[in-house]
Amino acid sequence: MKTIQAKMHNSISWAIFTALAALFLFQGVPVRSGDATFPKAMDNVTVRQGESATLRCTIDNRVTRVAWLNRSTILYAGNDKWCLDPRVVLLSNTQTQYSIEIQNVDVYDEGPYTCSVQTDNHPKTSRVHLIVQVSPKIVEISSDISINEGNNISLTCIATGRPEPTVTWRHISPKAVGFVSEDEYLEIQGITREQSGYYECSASNDVAAPVVRRVKVTVNYPPYISEAKGTGVPVGQKGTLQCEASAVPSAEFQWYKDDKRLVEGKKGVKVENRPFLSKLIFFNVSEHDYGNYTCVASNKLGHTNASITLFEVKTTTLPPGKGPGAVSEVSNGTSSRRAGCLWLLPLLVLHLLLKF
Ligand SMILES: *[C@@H]1O[C@H](CO)[C@@H](O)[C@H](O)[C@H]1NC(C)=O
Ligand SMILES: *[C@@H]1O[C@H](CO)[C@@H](O)[C@H](O)[C@H]1NC(C)=O
Ligand SMILES: *[C@@H]1O[C@H](CO)[C@@H](O)[C@H](O)[C@H]1NC(C)=O
Ligand SMILES: *[C@@H]1O[C@H](CO)[C@@H](O)[C@H](O)[C@H]1NC(C)=O
Ligand SMILES: *[C@@H]1O[C@H](CO)[C@@H](O)[C@H](O)[C@H]1NC(C)=O
Ligand SMILES: *[C@@H]1O[C@H](CO)[C@@H](O)[C@H](O)[C@H]1NC(C)=O
Ligand SMILES: *[C@@H]1O[C@H](CO)[C@@H](O)[C@H](O)[C@H]1NC(C)=O
């Protein structure tokens, strides 16, 4: 009983002593160091959030008392645990080394830790900084955006991490343009259609691989007809008029002839629409099909039109009355040679028959 009391008394006075020592330390009073290299704590300790940190203190056999402190709070004094935090454990307490481990380190554990020893009744301390690193994380990013050409946009990408991550914006598609902003905000004034596509926000620090997120920027613009060429077709053949338009959202096409709308399903005519292209197909062109056609491309931002002419061409190779396919009957070197061979065949047969 007496010894326990004595022990407790001893511990308490030791605690007060170390706490005082720590207090001095944090008031900026230089630590008395008869032996500057002793006790020897390691260099600053850098760990990632969630990992374990080992705090080591090298001592020798002159040391009578040892303790590890977190700021002014005693974590361990000798083999006795003083803090309640279950993440703090004693690793070794030998004549040469006094080490503790902090498990599952979090950002609030960052700061100075002190190894305090008593040698020949002299307190000595050694300090180590625990530095906690956190991988970058994008916590806020703009959603995909659809905007009309000429307007202003502002994209935001907020990232956290330790050290503070560097945030950049890049325009990555359709053409990789490279960095467009070296910070969290990307402002584009009077956006053009060429500036549409994917923008990538990247947050990086040296702790882990950069994290990236993408934002799709859709720039709407009214249709623009890029190609509308007339075509010449002989009577009785297939003819196709093409109208190419770029627009966002995609254009809708309509065809007119002399102010009359061509309705889908008219006999012998077909309209084929694709997002950027419309085809007006005549399966068997007749005289009254010739003339000027108007292709109208429209979307919610506007419409435009172009005139396309289907004109007649005369074919010299087509004998009158013969339909399409007549062209292939025009003989040339190859076919006349084949004809020659065919002419030889009856002779050969005759020759064989005569043999019997
Ligand atoms: C340890 O970390 C502290 C605080 O970040 C810094 O002031 C000190 O220079 C570092 N010491 C070493 C040896 O890196
Ligand atoms: C160290 O002290 C800080 C500030 O009081 C506290 O938030 C943290 O949990 C402590 N860490 C350990 C491992 O004791
Ligand atoms: C875009 O930003 C410029 C400069 O801040 C401003 O003058 C202009 O009115 C803005 N345009 C639109 C469409 O908001
Ligand atoms: C094309 O139309 C003409 C006149 O209507 C007709 O005589 C001809 O057979 C048609 N040709 C084809 C390939 O359908
Ligand atoms: C078609 O359009 C052209 C010019 O765009 C014009 O010269 C021609 O007279 C028109 N033809 C018809 C049949 O309207
Ligand atoms: C084509 O555009 C012209 C001028 O913009 C307009 O006058 C005409 O009505 C349009 N035609 C059609 C068929 O929309
Ligand atoms: C004959 O027709 C064939 C097949 O269409 C072609 O490859 C060849 O060049 C033609 N020869 C002549 C002499 O026109």
Tab-separated table of N, CA and C in Angstrom, residues 147-154 187-195 219:
chain	number	residue	atom	x	y	z
A	147	ILE	N	-25.074	26.247	-73.066
A	147	ILE	CA	-25.133	27.710	-73.114
A	147	ILE	C	-25.169	28.189	-74.558
A	148	ASN	N	-25.793	29.335	-74.788
A	148	ASN	CA	-25.822	29.864	-76.153
A	148	ASN	C	-24.533	30.601	-76.463
A	149	GLU	N	-24.117	30.494	-77.692
A	149	GLU	CA	-22.874	31.131	-78.122
A	149	GLU	C	-22.906	32.624	-77.782
A	150	GLY	N	-21.782	33.140	-77.322
A	150	GLY	CA	-21.692	34.568	-77.001
A	150	GLY	C	-21.902	34.872	-75.534
A	151	ASN	N	-22.435	33.910	-74.794
A	151	ASN	CA	-22.644	34.161	-73.361
A	151	ASN	C	-21.363	33.904	-72.566
A	152	ASN	N	-21.405	34.272	-71.297
A	152	ASN	CA	-20.252	34.073	-70.412
A	152	ASN	C	-20.476	32.824	-69.566
A	153	ILE	N	-19.402	32.105	-69.300
A	153	ILE	CA	-19.540	30.991	-68.358
A	153	ILE	C	-18.471	31.079	-67.279
A	154	SER	N	-18.769	30.423	-66.176
A	154	SER	CA	-17.830	30.374	-65.067
A	154	SER	C	-17.902	28.966	-64.472
A	187	GLU	N	-13.205	31.224	-66.178
A	187	GLU	CA	-14.185	32.168	-66.714
A	187	GLU	C	-13.967	32.287	-68.215
A	188	ILE	N	-15.037	32.155	-68.960
A	188	ILE	CA	-14.933	32.370	-70.405
A	188	ILE	C	-15.992	33.399	-70.776
A	189	GLN	N	-15.529	34.489	-71.383
A	189	GLN	CA	-16.469	35.523	-71.798
A	189	GLN	C	-16.712	35.413	-73.283
A	190	GLY	N	-17.981	35.529	-73.661
A	190	GLY	CA	-18.345	35.447	-75.071
A	190	GLY	C	-17.904	34.121	-75.665
A	191	ILE	N	-18.402	33.061	-75.113
A	191	ILE	CA	-17.958	31.713	-75.528
A	191	ILE	C	-18.285	31.444	-77.007
A	192	THR	N	-17.365	30.754	-77.682
A	192	THR	CA	-17.562	30.419	-79.094
A	192	THR	C	-17.813	28.926	-79.225
A	193	ARG	N	-18.308	28.525	-80.394
A	193	ARG	CA	-18.596	27.096	-80.596
A	193	ARG	C	-17.335	26.245	-80.510
A	194	GLU	N	-16.194	26.832	-80.879
A	194	GLU	CA	-14.928	26.084	-80.804
A	194	GLU	C	-14.544	25.783	-79.353
A	195	GLN	N	-15.120	26.543	-78.435
A	195	GLN	CA	-14.777	26.340	-77.024
A	195	GLN	C	-15.696	25.339	-76.345
A	219	VAL	N	-22.110	24.350	-76.379
A	219	VAL	CA	-22.359	25.712	-76.857
A	219	VAL	C	-23.371	25.624	-78.003
